[in-house]
Coordinates of C-alpha atoms and ligand atoms in Angstrom, one line a residue:
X446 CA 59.7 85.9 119.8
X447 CA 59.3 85.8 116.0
X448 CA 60.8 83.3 114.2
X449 CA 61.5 84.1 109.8
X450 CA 62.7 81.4 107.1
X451 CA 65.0 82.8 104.1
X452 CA 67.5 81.5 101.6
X453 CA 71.1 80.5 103.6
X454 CA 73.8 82.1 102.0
X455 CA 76.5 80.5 104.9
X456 CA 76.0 78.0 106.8
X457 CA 77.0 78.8 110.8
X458 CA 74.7 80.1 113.9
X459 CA 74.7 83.3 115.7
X460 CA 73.3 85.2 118.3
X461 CA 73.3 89.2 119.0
X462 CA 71.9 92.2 118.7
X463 CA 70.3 93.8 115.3
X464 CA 71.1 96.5 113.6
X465 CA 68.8 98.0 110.7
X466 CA 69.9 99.4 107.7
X467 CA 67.7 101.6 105.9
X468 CA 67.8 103.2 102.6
X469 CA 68.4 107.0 103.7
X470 CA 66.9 107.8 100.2
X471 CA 63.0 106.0 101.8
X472 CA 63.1 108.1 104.7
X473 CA 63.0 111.4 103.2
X474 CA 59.7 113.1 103.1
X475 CA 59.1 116.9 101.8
X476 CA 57.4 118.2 105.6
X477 CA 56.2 121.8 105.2
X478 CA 57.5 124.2 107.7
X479 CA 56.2 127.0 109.9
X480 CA 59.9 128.4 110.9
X481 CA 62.7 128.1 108.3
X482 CA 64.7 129.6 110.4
X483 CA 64.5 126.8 113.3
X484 CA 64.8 124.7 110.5
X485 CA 68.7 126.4 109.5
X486 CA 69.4 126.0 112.8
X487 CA 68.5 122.6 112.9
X488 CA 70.9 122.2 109.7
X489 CA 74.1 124.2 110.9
X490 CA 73.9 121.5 113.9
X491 CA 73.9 118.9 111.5
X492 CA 76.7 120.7 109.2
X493 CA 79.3 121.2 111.9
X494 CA 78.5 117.9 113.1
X495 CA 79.2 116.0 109.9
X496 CA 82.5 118.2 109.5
X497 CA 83.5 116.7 112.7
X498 CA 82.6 113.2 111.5
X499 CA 84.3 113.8 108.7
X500 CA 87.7 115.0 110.5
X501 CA 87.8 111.5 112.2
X502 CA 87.0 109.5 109.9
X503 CA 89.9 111.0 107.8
X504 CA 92.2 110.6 111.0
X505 CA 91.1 107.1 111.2
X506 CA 91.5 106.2 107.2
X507 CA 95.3 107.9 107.2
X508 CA 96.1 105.2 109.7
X509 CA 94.5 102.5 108.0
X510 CA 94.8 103.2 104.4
X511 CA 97.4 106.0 103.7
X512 CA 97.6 109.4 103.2
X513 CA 96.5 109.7 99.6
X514 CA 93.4 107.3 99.9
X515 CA 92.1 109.6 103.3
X516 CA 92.1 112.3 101.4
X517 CA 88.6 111.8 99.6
X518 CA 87.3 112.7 103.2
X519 CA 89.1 116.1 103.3
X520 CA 87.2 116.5 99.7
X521 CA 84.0 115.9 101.5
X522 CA 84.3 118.5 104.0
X523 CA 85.6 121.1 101.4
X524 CA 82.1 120.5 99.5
X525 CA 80.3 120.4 102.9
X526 CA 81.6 124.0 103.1
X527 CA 81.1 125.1 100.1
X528 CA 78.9 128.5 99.5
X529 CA 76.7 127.8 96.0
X530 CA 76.3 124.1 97.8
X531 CA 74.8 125.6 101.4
X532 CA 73.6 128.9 99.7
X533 CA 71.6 126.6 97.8
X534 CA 69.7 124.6 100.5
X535 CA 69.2 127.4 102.8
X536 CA 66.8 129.4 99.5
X537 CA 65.3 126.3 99.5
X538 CA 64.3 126.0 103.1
X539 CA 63.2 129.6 103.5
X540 CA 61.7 130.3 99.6
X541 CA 60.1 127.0 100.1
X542 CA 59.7 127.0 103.4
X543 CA 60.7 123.1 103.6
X544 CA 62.3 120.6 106.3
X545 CA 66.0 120.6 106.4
X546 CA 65.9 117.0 105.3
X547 CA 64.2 117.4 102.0
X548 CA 66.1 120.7 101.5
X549 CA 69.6 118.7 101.4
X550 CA 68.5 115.6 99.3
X551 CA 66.9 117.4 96.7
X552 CA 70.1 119.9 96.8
X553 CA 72.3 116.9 96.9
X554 CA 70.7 115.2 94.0
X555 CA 70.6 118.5 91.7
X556 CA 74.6 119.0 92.4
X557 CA 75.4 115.4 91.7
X558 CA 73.2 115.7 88.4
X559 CA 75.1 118.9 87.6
X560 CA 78.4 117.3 88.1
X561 CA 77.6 114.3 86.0
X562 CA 76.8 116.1 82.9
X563 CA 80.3 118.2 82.8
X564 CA 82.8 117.0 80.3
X565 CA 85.7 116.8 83.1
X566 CA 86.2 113.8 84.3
X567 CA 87.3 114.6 87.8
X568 CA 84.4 116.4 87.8
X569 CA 82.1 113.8 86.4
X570 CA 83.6 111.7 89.3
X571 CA 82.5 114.4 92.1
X572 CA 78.9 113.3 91.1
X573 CA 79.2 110.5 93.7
X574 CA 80.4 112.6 96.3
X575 CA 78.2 115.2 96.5
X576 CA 75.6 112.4 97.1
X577 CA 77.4 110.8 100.0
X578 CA 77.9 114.1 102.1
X579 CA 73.9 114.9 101.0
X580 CA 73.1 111.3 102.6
X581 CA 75.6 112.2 105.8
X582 CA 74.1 115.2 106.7
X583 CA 70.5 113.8 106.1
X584 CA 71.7 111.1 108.4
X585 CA 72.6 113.8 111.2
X586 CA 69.7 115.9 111.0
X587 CA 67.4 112.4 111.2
X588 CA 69.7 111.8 113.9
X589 CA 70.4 108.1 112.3
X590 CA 74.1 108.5 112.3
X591 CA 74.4 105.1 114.8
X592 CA 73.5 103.1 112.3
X593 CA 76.9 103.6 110.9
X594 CA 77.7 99.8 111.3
X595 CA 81.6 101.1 111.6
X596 CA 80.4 102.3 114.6
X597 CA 78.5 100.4 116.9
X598 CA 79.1 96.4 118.9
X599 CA 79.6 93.5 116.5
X600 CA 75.7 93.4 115.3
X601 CA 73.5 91.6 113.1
X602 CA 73.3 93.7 110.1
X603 CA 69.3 93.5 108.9
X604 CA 68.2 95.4 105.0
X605 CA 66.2 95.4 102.4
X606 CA 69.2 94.6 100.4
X607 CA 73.2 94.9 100.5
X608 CA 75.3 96.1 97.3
X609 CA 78.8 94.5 97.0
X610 CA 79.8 98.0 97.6
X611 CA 78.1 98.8 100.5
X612 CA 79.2 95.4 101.9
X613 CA 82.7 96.1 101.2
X614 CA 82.6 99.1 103.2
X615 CA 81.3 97.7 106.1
X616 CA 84.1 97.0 109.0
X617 CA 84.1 93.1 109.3
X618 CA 85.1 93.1 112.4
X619 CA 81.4 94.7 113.6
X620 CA 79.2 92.3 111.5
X621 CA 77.8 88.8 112.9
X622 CA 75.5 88.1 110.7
X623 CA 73.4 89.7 107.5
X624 CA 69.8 89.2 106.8
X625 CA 68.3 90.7 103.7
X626 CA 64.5 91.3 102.2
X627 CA 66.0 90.8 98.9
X628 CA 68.9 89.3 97.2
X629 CA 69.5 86.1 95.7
X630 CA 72.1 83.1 97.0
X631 CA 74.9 84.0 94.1
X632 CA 74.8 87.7 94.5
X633 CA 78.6 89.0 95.3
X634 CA 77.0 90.1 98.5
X635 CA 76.5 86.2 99.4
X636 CA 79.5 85.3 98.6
X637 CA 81.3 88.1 100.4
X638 CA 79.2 86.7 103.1
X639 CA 80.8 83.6 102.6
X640 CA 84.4 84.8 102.6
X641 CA 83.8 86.5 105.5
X642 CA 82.4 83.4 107.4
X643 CA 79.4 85.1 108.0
X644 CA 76.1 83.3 108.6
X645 CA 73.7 84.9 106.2
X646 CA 70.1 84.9 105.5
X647 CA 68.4 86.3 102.3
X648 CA 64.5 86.3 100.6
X649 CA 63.9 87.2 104.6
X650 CA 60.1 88.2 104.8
X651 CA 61.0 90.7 107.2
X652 CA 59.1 94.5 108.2
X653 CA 62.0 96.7 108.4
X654 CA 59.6 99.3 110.0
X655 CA 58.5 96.4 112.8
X656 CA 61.8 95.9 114.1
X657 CA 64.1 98.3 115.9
X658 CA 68.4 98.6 116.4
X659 CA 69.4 97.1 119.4
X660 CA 66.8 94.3 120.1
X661 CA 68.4 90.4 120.1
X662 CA 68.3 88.2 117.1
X663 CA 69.7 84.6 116.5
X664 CA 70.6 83.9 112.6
X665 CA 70.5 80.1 111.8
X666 CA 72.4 79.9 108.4
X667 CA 71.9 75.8 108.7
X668 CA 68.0 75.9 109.1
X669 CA 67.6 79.0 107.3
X670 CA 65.9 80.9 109.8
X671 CA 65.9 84.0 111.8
X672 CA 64.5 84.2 115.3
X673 CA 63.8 87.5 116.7
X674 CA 63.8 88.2 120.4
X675 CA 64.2 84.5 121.0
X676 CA 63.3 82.8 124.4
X677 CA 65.9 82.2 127.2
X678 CA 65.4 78.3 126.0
X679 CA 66.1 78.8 122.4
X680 CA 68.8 81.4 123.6
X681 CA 70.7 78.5 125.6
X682 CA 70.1 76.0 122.7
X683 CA 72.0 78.4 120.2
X684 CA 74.6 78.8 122.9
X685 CA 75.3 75.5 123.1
X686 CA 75.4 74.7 118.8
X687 CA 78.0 77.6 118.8
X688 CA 80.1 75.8 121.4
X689 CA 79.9 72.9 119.4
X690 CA 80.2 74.9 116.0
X691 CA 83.5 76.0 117.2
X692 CA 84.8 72.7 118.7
X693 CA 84.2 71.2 114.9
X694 CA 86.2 74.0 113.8
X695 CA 88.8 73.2 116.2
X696 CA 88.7 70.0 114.8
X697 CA 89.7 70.4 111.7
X698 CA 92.5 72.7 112.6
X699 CA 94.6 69.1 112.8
X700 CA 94.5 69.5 109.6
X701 CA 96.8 72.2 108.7
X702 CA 100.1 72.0 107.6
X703 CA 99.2 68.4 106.1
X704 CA 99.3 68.1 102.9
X705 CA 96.3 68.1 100.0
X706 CA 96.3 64.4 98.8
X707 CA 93.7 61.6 98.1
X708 CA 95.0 57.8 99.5
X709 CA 96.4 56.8 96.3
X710 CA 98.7 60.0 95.9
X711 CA 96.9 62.4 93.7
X712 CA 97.4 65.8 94.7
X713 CA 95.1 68.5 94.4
X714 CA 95.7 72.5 94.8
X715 CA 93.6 73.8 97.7
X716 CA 93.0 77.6 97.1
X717 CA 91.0 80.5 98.8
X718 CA 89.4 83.2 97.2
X719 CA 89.8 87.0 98.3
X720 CA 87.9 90.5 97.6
X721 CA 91.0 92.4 99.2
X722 CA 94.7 92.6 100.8
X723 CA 92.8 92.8 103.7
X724 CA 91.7 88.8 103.3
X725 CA 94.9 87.0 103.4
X726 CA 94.0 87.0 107.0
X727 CA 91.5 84.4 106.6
X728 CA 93.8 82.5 103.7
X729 CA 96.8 82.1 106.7
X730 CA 94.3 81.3 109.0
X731 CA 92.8 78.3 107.1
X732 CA 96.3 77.1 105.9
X733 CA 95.1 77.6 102.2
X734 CA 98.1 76.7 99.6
X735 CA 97.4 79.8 97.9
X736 CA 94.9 82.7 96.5
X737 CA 93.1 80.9 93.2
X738 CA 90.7 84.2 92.9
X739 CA 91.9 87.6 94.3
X740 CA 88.3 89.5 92.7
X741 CA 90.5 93.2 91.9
X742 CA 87.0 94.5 91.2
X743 CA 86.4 95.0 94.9
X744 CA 89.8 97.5 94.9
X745 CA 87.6 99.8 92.8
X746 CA 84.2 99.6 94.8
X747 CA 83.3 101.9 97.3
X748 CA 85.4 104.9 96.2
X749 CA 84.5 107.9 94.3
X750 CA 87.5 107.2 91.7
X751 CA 89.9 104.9 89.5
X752 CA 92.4 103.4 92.2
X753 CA 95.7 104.7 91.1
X754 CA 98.4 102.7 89.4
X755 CA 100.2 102.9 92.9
X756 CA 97.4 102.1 95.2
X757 CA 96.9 99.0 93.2
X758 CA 100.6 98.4 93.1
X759 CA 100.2 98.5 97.0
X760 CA 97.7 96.2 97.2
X761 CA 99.2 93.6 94.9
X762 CA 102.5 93.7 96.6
X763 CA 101.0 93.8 99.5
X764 CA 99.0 89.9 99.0
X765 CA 101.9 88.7 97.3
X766 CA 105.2 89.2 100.0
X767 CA 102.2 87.9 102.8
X768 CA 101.5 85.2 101.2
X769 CA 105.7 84.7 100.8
X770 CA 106.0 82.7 97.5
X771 CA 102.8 80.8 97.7
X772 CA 100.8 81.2 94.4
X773 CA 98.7 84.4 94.1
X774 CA 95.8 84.8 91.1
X775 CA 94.9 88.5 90.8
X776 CA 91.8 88.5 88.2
X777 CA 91.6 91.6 86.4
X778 CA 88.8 93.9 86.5
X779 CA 85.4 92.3 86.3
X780 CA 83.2 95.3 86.9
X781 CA 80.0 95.7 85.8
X782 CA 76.8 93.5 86.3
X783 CA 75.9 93.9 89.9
X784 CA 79.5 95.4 90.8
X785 CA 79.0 98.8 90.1
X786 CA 81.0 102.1 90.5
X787 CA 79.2 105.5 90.2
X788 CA 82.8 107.0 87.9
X789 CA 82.6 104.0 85.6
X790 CA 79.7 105.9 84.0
X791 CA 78.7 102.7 82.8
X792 CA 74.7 103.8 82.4
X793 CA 71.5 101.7 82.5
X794 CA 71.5 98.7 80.6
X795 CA 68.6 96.1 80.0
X796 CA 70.7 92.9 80.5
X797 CA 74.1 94.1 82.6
X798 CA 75.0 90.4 83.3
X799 CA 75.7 90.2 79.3
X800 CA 76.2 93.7 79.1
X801 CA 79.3 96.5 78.7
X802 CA 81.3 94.4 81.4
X803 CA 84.5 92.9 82.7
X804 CA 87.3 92.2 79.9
X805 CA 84.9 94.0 77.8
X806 CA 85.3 97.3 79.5
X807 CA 89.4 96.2 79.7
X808 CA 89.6 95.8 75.6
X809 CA 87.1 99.0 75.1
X810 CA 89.0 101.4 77.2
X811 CA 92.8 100.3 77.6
X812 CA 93.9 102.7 79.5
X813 CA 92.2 101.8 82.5
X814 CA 93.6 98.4 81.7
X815 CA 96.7 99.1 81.4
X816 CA 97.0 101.0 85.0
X817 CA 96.3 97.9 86.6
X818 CA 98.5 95.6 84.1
X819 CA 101.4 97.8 84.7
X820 CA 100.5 97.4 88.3
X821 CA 100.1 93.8 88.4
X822 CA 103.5 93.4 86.1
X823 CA 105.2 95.4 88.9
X824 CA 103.9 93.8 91.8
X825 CA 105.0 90.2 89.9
X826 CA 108.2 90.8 90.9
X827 CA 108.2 90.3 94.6
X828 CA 106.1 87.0 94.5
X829 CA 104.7 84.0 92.9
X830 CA 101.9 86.4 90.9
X831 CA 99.6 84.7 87.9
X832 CA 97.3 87.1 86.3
X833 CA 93.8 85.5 84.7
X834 CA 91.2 87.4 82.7
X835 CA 87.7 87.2 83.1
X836 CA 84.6 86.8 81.0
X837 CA 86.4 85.6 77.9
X838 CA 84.8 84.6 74.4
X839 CA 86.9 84.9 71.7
X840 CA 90.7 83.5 70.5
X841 CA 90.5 87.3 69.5
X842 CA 89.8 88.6 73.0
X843 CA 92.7 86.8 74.3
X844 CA 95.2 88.2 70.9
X845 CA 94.1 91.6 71.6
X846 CA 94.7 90.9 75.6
X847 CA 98.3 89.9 75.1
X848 CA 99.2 92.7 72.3
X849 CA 98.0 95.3 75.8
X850 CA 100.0 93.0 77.5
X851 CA 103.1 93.4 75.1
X852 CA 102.5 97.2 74.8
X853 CA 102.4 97.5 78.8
X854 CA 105.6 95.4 79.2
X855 CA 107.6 97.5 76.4
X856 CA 107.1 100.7 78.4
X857 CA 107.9 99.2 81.8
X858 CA 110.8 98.3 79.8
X859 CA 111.8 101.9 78.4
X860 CA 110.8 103.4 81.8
X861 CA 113.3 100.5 83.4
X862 CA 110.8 100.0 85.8
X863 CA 111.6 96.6 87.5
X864 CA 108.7 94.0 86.8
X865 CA 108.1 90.3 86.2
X866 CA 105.8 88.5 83.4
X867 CA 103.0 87.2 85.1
X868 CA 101.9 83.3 84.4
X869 CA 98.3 84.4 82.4
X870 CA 95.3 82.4 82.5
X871 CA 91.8 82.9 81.7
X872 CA 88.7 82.4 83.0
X873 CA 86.0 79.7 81.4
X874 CA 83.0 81.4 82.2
X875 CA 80.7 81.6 79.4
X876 CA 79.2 78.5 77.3
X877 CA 81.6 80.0 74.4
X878 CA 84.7 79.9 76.1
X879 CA 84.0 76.2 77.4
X880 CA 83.2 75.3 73.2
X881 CA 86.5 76.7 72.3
X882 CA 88.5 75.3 75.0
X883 CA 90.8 73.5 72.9
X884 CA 91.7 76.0 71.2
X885 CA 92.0 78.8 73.8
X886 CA 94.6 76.2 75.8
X887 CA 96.8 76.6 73.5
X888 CA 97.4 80.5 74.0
X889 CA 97.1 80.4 77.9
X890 CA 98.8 78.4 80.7
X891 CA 96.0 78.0 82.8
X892 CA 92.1 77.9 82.7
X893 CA 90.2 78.7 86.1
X894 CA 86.1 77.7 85.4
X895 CA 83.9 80.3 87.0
X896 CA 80.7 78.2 87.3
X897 CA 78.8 80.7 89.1
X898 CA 78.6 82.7 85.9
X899 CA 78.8 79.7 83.5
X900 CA 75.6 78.3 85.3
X901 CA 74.0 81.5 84.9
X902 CA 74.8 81.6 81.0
X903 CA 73.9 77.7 79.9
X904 CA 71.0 78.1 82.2
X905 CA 69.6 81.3 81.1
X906 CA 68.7 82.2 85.1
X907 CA 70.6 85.4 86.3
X908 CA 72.5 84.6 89.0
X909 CA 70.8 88.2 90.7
X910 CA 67.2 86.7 90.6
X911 CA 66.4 85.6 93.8
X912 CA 63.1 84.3 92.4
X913 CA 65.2 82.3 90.0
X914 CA 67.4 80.3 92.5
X915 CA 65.5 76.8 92.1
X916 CA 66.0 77.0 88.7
X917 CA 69.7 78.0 89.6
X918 CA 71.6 74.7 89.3
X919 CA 74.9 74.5 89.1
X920 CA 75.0 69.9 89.8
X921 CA 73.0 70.6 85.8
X922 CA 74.2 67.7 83.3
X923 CA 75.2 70.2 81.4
X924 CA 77.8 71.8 83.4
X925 CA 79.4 68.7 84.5
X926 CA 79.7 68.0 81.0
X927 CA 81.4 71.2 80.3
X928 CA 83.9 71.2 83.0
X929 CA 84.9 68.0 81.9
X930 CA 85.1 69.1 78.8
X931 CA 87.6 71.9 79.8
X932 CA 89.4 69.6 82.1
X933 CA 89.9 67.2 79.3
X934 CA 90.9 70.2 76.4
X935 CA 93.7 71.8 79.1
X936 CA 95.5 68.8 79.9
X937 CA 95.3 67.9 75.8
X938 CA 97.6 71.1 75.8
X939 CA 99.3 70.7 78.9
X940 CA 97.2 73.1 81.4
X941 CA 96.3 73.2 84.7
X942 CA 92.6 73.7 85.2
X943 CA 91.1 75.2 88.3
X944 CA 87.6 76.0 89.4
X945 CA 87.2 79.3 91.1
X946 CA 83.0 79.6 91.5
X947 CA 81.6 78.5 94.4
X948 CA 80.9 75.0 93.2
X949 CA 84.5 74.1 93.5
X950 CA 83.2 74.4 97.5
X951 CA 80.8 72.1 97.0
X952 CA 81.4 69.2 99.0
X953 CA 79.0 66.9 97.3
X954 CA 81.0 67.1 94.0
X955 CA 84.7 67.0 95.8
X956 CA 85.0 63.2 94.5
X957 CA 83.8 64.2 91.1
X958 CA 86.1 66.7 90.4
X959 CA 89.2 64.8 91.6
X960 CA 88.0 61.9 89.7
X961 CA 87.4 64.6 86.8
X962 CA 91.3 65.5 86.8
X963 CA 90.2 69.1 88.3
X964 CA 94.1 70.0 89.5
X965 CA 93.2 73.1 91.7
X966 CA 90.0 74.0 93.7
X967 CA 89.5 77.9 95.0
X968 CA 86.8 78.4 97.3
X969 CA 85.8 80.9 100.4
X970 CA 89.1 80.4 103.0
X971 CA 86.6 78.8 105.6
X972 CA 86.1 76.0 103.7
X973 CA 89.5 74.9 102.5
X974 CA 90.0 72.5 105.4
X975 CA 87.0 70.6 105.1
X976 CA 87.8 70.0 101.7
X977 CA 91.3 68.8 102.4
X978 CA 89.6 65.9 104.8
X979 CA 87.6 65.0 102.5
X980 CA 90.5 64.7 99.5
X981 CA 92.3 62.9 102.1
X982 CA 90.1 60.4 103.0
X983 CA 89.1 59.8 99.1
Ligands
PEP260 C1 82.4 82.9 88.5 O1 81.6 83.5 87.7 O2 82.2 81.7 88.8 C2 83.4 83.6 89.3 C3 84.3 83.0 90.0 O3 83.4 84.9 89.1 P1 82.4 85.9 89.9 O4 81.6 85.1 90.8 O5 83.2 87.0 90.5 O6 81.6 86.4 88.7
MG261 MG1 82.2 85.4 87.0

């Protein structure tokens, strides 16, 4: 038994077995050879393996996804056969006379570079996908294709660190718990953690080369601990708090269907935030009044391209008939920061948190923004749809957003293309925004504070450090003072004002912001019922 403390990202208790996730890129070593040709062998396994892999995975995406989205899989096994790609590893295995393994990466790595520097932008895009069939078939020939977490039990997923992409990937369904080396407690990958009612563990001291797939672990997202291999006692204990986890959950389920309201009749907006369609799931289940944060960025993770005006269509609609007239919030793009996408070609930057990001990338490069507006104007008509932008500045950030806005609208117009106009709000995320408030609420008709990044901007701490989370503090004086600032500035105009970071979940500061005026709260679906007992008991 081994028992690890780390940073909780969500609170709840689990037991099961681990599976480790290792950076295929750490495992690759250049091993001399005394037989290429065993070596080829070794690879044409691997190759017709992969293809295989491939085939089902393809089968399995048409029936989840569509058609046109599956079809990046039939891309990967046309590259997997193509000659200059294969040519080129098997020179390199015999003129070299390498492993397989290093044959493929370095192969992989020079194709992707290739592709990156052509002018073509499909082709620029193929960068990424050269890589991932490289990192497939280096899986096969290591033979560490289980770890796969799409395809193994419901496990406890343990890594050095998780991307927002990588997480977004993973098949919920199969994860019980995460426990990272790395990360910090306001990285996307917590908070997907948290929307996903996962107990999560990071800053985990943990020797990913000491531990193995398959043996038992129990995460404790309340003490912040990790026990590995735990005794039959400690086994039992952790039985027994799940059984009572759940029964407090079952609990609160007496509290759906009532209504949001403190004794003396004020009535507050209890909202859940979302990453994809595929959420609204937990928003039904946890009787949320609506969908205050639907993050659009996560449609454009984990793919190899732009998500087409259609697919985006799809997945609007989609959250908007489910949730049947309840109030849906789509935020436009916020990529960039730590949500990156290989196609953006966004490049290194020395601050990406206050870099070429978000609204920025929107106002730079319309047209991508205008795909999704014309998407989200089109999807408006079948529901109760509000669009709000993020990362806002500038009075002039918000004249140039609405003159896209206009344009988009004319051509949906000419085209007679049915659509709606959304209700457009922004978000106050940034110090600036928050010192303009009053002015800004005059051209919007609704704020929504992100305080996750407006913490990490007053504070000067990126929200990324893990090192930095003590200094991370989002109770500050300061921010307080700024959301009742905004609170006081959109109701001067005649707002509503929401708060969509992860304070709004705060259950220390529920009072405080009722008392504030805050009109609408959006936090992770699992803990919209907690906060209606509190509000009702206020
Ligand atoms: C925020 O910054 O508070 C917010 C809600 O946006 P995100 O966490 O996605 O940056
Ligand atoms: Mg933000």
């Amino acid at each position: 038994m081994q028992k690890l403390s780390g940073k909780s990202v969500y609170k709840g208790i689990v037991l099961g077995p681990v599976l480790v996730l290792k950076k295929k890129e750490q495992t690759i070593k250049r091993v001399g050879t005394a037989d290429p040709e065993a070596e080829i062998k070794r690879l044409e396994k691997a190759v017709e393996l992969t293809a295989l892999q491939l085939q089902r995975l393809y089968e399995k995406a048409v029936g989840e996804v569509g058609e046109a989205s599956a079809a990046i899989f039939e891309v990967h096994r046309m590259m997997l056969e193509d000659e200059d790609y294969r040519n080129a590893i098997y020179n390199m295995i015999r003129t070299e006379t390498v492993n397989a393994e290093y044959a493929v990466a370095v192969t992989g790595d020079n194709f992707s570079e290739m592709f990156a520097d052509m002018d073509d932008e499909y082709m620029k895009a193929r960068a990424a996908d050269v890589k991932d069939i490289s990192n497939r078939l280096v899986c096969n020939l290591t033979g560490e294709e289980e770890t796969n977490p799409t395809s193994t039990e419901p496990s406890v997923i343990v890594a050095e660190d998780l991307s927002p992409s990588e997480t977004v990937q993973m098949d919920k369904e199969k994860i019980l718990g995460f426990v990272t080396v790395c990360g910090s407690t306001n990285s996307h990958t917590a908070i997907l953690a948290r929307m996903m009612n996962i107990p999560a563990l990071v800053g985990v001291p943990i020797d990913l080369d000491e531990i193995h797939t398959g043996m038992e672990a129990v995460v404790d997202g309340f003490r912040g601990e990790v026990i590995l291999e735990p005794s039959d006692e400690i086994r039992a204990r952790t039985e027994e708090r799940i059984r009572e986890e759940k029964e407090k959950t079952l609990l609160l389920q007496t509290l759906k269907g009532k209504e949001t309201v403190t004794s003396d009749g004020r009535n507050v907006h209890l909202y859940a935030n979302i990453g994809s369609a595929g959420d609204v799931g937990y928003v039904l289940e946890n009787d949320a009044e609506g969908i205050g944060l639907f993050r659009s960025e996560f449609l454009y993770l984990g793919r190899d391209d732009f998500p087409t005006e259609e697919e985006q269509f799809a997945a609007y609609r989609q959250v908007v008939q489910t949730m049947a007239g309840k109030k849906v919030i789509i935020r436009t793009l916020d990529i960039g920061a730590d949500k990156q996408a290989d196609y953006f070609n966004l490049g290194e930057e020395e601050n990406p948190a206050m870099g070429y990001r978000a609204i920025r990338i929107c106002l730079k490069q319309p047209e991508i923004f205008k795909t999704q507006l014309r998407a989200l104007l089109r999807a408006a008509a079948f529901g109760n749809l509000s669009v709000m932008y993020p990362m806002i500045t500038s009075v002039e950030e918000v004249e140039q957003i609405s003159s896209i806005v206009e344009e988009v609208q004319k051509e949906l117009e000419e085209q007679q293309t049915p659509y709606k106009m959304p209700e457009q709000g922004i978000m106050i995320e940034t110090p600036a925004a928050v010192m303009i408030s009053d002015e800004l609420a005059r051209r919007v008709d609704f704020f929504s504070i992100g305080t996750n990044d407006l913490t990490q901007y007053t504070l000067a701490v990126d929200r990324q450090n893990g090192r930095l989370d003590d200094f991370y503090n989002p109770h500050h004086g300061a921010i307080l003072k700024m959301i009742r600032m905004v609170v006081e500035n959109a109701h001067k105009a005649g707002k509503w004002v929401g708060i969509c970071g992860e304070l709004g979940a705060d259950t220390e500061l529920t009072e405080t912001f009722v008392n504030m005026g805050v009109d609408e709260l959006s936090v992770v679906p699992s803990v919209i019922l907690k906060l209606r007992k509190i509000i009702r008991e206020m």
